[in-house]
mmCIF file with all atom_site columns, C-alpha atoms in Angstrom:
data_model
loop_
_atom_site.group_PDB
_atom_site.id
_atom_site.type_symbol
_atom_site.label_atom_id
_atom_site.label_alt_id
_atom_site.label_comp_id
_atom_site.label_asym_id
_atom_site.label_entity_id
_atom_site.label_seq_id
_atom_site.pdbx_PDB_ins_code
_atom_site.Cartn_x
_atom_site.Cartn_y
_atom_site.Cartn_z
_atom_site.occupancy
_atom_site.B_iso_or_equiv
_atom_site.pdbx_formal_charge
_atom_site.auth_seq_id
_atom_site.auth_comp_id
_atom_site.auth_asym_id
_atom_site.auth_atom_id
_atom_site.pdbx_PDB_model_num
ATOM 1   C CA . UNK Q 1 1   ? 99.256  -22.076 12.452  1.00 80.00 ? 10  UNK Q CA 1
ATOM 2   C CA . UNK Q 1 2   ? 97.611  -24.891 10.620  1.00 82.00 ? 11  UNK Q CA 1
ATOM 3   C CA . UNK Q 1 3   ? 94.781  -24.807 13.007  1.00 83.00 ? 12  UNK Q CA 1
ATOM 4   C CA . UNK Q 1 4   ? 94.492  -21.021 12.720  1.00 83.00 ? 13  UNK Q CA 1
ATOM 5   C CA . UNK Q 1 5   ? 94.140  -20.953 8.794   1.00 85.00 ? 14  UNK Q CA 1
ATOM 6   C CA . UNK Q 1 6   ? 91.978  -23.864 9.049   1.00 87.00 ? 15  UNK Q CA 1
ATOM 7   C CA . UNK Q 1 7   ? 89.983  -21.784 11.278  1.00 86.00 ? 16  UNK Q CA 1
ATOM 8   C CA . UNK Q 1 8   ? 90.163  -18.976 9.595   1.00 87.00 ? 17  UNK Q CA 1
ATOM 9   C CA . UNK Q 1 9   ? 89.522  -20.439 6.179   1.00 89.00 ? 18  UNK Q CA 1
ATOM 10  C CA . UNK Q 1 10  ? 86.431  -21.946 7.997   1.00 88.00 ? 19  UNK Q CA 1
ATOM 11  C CA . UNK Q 1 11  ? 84.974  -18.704 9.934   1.00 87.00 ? 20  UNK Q CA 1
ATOM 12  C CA . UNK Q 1 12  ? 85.339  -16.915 6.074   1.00 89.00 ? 21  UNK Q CA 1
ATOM 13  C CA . UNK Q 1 13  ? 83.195  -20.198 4.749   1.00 91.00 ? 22  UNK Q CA 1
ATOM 14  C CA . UNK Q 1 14  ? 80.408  -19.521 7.469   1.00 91.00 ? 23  UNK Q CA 1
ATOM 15  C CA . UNK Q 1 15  ? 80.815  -15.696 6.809   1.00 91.00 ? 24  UNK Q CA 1
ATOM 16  C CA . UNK Q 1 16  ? 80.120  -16.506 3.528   1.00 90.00 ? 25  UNK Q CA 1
ATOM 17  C CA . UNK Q 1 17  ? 77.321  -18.589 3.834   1.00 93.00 ? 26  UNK Q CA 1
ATOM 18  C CA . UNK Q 1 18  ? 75.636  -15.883 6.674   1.00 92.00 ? 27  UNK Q CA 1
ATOM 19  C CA . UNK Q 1 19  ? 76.436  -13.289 3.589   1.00 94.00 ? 28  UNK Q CA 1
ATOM 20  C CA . UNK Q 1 20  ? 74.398  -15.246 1.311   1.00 93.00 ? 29  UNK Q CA 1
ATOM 21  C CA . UNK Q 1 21  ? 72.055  -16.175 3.851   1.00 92.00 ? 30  UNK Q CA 1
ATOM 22  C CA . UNK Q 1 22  ? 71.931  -12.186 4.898   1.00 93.00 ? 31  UNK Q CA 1
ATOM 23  C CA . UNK Q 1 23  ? 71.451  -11.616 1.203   1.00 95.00 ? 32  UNK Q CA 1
ATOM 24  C CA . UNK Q 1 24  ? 68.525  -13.903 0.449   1.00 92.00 ? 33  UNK Q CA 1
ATOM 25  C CA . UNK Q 1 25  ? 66.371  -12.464 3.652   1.00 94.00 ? 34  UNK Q CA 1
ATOM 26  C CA . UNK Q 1 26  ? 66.891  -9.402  2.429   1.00 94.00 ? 35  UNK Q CA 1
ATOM 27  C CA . UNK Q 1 27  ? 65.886  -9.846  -0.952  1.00 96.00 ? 36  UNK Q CA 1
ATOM 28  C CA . UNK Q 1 28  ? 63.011  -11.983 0.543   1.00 94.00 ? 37  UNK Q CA 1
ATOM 29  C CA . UNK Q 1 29  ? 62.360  -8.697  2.804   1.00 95.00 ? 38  UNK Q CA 1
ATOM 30  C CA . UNK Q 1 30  ? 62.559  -6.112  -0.338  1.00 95.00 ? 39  UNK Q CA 1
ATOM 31  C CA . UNK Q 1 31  ? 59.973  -8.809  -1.942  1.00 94.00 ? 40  UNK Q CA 1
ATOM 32  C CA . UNK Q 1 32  ? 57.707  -8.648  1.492   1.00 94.00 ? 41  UNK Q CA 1
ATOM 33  C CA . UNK Q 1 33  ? 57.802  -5.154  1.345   1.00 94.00 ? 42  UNK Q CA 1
ATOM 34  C CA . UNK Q 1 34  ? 57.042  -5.145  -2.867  1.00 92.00 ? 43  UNK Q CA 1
ATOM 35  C CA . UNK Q 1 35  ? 54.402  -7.386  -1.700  1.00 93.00 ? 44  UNK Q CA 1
ATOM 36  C CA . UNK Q 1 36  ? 52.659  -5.527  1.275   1.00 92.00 ? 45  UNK Q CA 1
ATOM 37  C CA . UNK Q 1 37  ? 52.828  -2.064  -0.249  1.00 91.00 ? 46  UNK Q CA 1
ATOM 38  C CA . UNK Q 1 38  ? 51.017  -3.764  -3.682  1.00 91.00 ? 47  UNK Q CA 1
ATOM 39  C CA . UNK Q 1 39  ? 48.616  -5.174  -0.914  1.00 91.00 ? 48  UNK Q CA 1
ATOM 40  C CA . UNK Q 1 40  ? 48.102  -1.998  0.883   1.00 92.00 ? 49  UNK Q CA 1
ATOM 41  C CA . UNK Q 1 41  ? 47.932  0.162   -2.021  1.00 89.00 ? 50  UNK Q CA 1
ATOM 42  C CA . UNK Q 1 42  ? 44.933  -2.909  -3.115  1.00 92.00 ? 51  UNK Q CA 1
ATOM 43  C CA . UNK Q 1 43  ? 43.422  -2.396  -0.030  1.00 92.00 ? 52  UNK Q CA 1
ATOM 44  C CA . UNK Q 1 44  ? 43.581  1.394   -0.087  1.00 93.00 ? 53  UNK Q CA 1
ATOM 45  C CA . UNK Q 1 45  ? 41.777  1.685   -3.596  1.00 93.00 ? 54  UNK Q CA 1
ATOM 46  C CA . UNK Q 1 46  ? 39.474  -0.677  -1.841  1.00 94.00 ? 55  UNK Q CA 1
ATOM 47  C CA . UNK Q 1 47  ? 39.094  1.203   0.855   1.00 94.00 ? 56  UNK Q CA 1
ATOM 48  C CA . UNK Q 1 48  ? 38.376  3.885   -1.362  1.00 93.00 ? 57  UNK Q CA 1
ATOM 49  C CA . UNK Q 1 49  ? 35.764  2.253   -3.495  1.00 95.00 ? 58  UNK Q CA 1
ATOM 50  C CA . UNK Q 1 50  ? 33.787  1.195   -0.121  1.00 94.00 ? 59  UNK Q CA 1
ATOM 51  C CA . UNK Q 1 51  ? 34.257  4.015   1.125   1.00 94.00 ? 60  UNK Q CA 1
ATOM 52  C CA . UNK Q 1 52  ? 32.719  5.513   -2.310  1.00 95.00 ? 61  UNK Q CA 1
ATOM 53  C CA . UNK Q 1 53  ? 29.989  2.764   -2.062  1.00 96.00 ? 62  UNK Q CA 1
ATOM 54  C CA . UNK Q 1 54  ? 28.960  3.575   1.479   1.00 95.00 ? 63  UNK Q CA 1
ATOM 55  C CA . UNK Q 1 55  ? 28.550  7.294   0.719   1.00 96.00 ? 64  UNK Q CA 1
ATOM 56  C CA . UNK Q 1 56  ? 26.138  6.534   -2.551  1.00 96.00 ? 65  UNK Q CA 1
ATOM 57  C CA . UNK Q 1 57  ? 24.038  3.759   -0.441  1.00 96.00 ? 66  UNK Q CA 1
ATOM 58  C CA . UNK Q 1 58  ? 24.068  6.700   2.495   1.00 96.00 ? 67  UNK Q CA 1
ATOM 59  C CA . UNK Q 1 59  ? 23.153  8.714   0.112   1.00 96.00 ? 68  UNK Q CA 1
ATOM 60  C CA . UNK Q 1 60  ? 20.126  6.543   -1.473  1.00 96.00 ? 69  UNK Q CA 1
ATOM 61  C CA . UNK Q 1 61  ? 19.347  5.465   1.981   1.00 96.00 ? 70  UNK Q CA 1
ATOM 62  C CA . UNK Q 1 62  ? 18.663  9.440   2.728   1.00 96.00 ? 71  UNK Q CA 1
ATOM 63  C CA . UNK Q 1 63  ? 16.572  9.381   -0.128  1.00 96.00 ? 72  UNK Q CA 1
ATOM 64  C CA . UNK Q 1 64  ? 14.672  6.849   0.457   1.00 96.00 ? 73  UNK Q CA 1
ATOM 65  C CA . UNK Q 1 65  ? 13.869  7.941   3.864   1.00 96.00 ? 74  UNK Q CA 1
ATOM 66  C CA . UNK Q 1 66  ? 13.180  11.556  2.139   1.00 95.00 ? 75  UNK Q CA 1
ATOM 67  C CA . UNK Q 1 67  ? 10.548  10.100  -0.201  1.00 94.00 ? 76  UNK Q CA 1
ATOM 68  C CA . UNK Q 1 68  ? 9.180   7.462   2.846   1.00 95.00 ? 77  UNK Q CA 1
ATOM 69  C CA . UNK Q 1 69  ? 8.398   10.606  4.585   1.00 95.00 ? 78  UNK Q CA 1
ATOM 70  C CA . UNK Q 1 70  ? 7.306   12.658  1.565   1.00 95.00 ? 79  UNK Q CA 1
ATOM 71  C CA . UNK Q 1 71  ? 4.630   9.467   0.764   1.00 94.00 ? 80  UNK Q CA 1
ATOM 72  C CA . UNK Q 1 72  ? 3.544   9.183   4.665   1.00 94.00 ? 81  UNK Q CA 1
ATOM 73  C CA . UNK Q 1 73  ? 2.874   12.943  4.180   1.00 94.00 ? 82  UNK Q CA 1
ATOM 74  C CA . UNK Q 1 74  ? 0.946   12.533  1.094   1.00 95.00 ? 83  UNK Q CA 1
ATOM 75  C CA . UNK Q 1 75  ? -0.872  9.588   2.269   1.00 94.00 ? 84  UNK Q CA 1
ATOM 76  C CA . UNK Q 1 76  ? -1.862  11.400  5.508   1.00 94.00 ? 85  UNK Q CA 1
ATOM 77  C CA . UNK Q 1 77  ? -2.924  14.414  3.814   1.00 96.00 ? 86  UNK Q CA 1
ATOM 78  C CA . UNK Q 1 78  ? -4.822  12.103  1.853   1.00 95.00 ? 87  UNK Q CA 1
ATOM 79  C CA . UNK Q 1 79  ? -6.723  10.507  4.546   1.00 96.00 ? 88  UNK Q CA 1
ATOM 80  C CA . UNK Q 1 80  ? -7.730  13.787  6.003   1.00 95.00 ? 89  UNK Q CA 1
ATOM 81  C CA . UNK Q 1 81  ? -8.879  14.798  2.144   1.00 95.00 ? 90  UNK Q CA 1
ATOM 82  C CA . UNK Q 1 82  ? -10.643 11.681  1.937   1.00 95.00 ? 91  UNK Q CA 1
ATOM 83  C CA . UNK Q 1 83  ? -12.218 12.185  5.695   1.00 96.00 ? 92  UNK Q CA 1
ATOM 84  C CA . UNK Q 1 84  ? -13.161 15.664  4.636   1.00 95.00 ? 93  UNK Q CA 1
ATOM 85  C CA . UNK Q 1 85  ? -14.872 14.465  1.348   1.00 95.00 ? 94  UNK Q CA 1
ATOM 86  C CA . UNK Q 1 86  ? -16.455 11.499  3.321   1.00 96.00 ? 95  UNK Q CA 1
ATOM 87  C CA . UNK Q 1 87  ? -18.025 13.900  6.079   1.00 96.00 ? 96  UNK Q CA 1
ATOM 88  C CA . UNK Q 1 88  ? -19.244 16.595  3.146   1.00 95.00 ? 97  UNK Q CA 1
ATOM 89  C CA . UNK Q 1 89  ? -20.599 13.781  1.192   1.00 95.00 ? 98  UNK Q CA 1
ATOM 90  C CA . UNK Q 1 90  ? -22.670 12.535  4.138   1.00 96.00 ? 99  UNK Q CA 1
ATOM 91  C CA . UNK Q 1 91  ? -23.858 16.033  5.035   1.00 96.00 ? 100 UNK Q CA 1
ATOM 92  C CA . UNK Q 1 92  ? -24.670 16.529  0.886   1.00 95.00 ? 101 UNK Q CA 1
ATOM 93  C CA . UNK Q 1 93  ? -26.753 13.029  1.377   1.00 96.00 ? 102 UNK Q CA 1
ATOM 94  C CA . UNK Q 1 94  ? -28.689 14.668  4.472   1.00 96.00 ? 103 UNK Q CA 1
ATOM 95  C CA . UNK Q 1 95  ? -29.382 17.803  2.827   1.00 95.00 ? 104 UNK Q CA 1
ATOM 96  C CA . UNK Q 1 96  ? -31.002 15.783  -0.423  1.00 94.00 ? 105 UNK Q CA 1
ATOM 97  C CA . UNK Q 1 97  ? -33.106 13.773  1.852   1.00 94.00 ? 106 UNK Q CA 1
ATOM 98  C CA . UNK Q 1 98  ? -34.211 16.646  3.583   1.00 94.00 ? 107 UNK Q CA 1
ATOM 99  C CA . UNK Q 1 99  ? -34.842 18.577  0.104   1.00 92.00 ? 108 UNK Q CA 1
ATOM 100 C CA . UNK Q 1 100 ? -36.511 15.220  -1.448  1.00 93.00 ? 109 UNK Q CA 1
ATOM 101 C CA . UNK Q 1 101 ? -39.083 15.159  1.797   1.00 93.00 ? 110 UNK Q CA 1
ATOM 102 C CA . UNK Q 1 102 ? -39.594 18.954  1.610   1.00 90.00 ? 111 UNK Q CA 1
ATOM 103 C CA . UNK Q 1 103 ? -40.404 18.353  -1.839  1.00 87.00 ? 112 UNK Q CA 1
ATOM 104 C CA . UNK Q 1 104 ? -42.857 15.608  -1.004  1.00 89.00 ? 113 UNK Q CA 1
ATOM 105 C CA . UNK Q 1 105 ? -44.866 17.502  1.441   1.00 88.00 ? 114 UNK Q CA 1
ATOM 106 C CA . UNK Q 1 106 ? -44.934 20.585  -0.585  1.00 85.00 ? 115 UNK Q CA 1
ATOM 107 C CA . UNK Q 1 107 ? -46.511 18.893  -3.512  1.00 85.00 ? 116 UNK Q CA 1
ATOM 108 C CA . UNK Q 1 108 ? -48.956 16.820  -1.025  1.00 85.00 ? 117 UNK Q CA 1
ATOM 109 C CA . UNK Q 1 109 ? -49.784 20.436  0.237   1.00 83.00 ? 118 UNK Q CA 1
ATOM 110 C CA . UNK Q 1 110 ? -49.951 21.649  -3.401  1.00 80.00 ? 119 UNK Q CA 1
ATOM 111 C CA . UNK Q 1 111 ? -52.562 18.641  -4.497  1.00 82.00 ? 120 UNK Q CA 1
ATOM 112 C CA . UNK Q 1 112 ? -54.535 19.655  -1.189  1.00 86.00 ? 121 UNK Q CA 1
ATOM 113 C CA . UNK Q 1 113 ? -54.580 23.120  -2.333  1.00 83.00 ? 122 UNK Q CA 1
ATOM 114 C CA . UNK Q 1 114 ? -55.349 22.649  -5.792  1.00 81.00 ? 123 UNK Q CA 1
ATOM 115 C CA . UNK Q 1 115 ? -58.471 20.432  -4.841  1.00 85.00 ? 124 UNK Q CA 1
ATOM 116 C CA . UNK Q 1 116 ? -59.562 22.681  -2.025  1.00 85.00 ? 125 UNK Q CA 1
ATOM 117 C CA . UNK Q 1 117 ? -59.416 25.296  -4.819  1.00 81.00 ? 126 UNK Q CA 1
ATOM 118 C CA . UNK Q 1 118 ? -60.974 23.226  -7.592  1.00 83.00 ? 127 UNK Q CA 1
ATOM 119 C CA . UNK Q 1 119 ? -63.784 23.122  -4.933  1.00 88.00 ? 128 UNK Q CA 1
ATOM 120 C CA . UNK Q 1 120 ? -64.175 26.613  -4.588  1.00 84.00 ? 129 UNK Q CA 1
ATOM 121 C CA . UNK Q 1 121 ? -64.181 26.981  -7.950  1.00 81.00 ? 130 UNK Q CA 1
ATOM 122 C CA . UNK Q 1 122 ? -67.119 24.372  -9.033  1.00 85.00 ? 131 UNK Q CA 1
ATOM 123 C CA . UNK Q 1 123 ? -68.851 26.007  -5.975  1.00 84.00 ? 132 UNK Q CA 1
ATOM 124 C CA . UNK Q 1 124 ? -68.590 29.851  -7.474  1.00 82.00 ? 133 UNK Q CA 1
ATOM 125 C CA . UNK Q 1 125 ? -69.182 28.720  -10.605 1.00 81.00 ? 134 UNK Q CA 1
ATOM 126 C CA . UNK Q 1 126 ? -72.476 26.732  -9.452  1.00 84.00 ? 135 UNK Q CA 1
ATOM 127 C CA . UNK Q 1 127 ? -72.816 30.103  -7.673  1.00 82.00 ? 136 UNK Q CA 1
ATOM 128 C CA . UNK Q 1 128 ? -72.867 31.805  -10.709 1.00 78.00 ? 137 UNK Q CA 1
ATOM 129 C CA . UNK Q 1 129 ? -74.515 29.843  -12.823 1.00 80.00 ? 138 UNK Q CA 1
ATOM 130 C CA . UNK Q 1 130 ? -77.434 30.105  -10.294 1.00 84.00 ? 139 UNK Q CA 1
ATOM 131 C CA . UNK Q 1 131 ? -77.275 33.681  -10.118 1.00 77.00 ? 140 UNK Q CA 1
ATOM 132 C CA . UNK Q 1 132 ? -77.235 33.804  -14.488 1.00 75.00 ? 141 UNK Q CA 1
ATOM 133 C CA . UNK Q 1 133 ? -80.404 31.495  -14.221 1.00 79.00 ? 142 UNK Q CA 1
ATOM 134 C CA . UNK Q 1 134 ? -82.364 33.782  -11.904 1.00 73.00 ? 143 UNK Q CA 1
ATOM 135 C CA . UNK Q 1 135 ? -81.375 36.845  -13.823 1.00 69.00 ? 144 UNK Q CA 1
ATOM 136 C CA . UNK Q 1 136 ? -82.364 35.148  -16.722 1.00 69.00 ? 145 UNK Q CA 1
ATOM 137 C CA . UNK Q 1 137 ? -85.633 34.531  -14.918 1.00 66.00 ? 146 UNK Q CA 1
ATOM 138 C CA . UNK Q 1 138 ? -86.454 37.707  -13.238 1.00 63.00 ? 147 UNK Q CA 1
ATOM 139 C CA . UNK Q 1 139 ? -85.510 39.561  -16.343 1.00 55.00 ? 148 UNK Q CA 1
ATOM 140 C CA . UNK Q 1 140 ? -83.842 42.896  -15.867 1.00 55.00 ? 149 UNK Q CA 1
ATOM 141 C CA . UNK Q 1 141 ? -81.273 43.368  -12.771 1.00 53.00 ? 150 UNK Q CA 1
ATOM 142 C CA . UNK Q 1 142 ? -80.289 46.208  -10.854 1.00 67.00 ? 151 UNK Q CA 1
ATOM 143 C CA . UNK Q 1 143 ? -77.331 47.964  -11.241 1.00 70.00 ? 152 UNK Q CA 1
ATOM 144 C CA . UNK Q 1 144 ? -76.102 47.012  -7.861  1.00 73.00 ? 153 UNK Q CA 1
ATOM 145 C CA . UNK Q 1 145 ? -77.368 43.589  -8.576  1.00 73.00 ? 154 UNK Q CA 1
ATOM 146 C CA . UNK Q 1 146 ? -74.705 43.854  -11.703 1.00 74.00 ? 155 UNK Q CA 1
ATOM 147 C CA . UNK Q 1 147 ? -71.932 45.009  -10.183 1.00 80.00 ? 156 UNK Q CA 1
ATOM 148 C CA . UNK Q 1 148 ? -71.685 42.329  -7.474  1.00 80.00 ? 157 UNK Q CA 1
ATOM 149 C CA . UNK Q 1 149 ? -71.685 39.850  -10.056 1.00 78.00 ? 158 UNK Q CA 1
ATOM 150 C CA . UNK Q 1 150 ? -68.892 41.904  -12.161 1.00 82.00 ? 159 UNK Q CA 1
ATOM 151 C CA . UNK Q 1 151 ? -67.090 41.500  -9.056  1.00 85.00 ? 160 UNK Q CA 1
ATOM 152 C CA . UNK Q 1 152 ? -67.571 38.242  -8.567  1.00 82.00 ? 161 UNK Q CA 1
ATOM 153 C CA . UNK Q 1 153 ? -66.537 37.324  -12.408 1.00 80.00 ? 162 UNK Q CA 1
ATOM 154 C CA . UNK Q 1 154 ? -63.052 39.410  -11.776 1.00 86.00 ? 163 UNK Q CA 1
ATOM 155 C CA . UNK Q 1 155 ? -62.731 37.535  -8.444  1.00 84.00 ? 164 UNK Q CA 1
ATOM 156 C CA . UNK Q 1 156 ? -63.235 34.067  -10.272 1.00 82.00 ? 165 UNK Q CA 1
ATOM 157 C CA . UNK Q 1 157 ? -60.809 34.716  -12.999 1.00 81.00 ? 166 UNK Q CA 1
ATOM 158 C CA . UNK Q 1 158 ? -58.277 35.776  -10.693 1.00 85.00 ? 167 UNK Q CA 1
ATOM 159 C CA . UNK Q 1 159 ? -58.758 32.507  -8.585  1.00 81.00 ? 168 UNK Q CA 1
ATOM 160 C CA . UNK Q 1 160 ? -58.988 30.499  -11.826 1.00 79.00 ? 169 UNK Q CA 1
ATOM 161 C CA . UNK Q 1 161 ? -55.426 32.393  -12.542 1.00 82.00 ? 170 UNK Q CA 1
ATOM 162 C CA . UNK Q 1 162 ? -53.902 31.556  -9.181  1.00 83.00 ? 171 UNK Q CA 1
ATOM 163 C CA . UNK Q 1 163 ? -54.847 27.921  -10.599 1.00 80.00 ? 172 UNK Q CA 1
ATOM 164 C CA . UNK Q 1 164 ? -53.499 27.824  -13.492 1.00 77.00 ? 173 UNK Q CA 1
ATOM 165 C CA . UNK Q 1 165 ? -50.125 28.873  -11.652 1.00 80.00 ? 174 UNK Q CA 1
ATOM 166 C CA . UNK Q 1 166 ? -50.187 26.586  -8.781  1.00 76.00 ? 175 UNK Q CA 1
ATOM 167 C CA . UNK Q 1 167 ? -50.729 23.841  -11.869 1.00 73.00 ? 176 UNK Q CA 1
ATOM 168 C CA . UNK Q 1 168 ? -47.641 24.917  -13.953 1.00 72.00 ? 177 UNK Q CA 1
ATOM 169 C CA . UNK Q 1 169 ? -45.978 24.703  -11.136 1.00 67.00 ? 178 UNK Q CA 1
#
């Protein structure tokens, strides 16, 4: 009987002791738990904030790529603008030269003129002043006689006219 008491004194020790033990794990458990729901809610407002973070740089990365195309756009509109001007510029440059040796060889064919015409002139006009000395001469003319030369006074001052255009020219 002894032994039994002993033994049962004993097994109530180690219950004891596995009560306490039983006790501490789980108060050790509820503090695990504490513990891994403060880390998962941590890691959840975490999660949250990346995931916040990854939809703004998304976001900014879409952006960027929007205004990366909107520039290679530009920039290629650009270069055709530029190409256009370029080609029009070059064809504007042909057309003065063109216009600058037109020019030339009109006013080398308007000197020509005007001396071919100053020619005629001094040749009329030594014409005339021959036909004015022999009238002066052989006294009175004809009326045919005066005539021509009326004519050929008009014809004089409308060549001397054509001159004086050709000149302000």
């Amino acid at each position: 009987m002894e032994k039994l008491l002993c033994r049962v004194t004993s097994l109530s020790e180690e219950r004891d002791q596995l009560q306490e033990i039983l006790e501490g794990l789980r108060q050790e458990k509820n503090e695990l738990r504490a513990q891994l729901e403060d880390s998962m809610g941590t890691q959840q407002t975490e999660i949250a904030q990346l995931s916040l973070c990854l939809q703004t740089v998304t976001e900014h990365k879409k952006q960027l790529e929007d205004d990366l195309q909107q520039s290679t756009n530009t920039a290629s509109m650009t270069q055709e603008l530029l190409t256009s001007i370029q080609e029009e510029l070059c064809e504007q440059r042909q057309m003065n030269s063109d216009l600058q040796k037109l020019s030339e060889e009109k006013e080398c064919c308007s000197d020509q003129q005007i001396k071919n015409l100053t020619q005629k002139l001094r040749s009329i006009e030594a014409e005339r002043d021959n036909l004015l000395s022999e009238k002066e001469a052989g006294g009175q003319t004809s009326t045919e006689e005066m005539e021509k030369l009326l004519c050929r006074v008009t014809s004089l001052s409308e060549e001397r006219d054509q001159l004086q255009e050709i000149l302000e020219d």
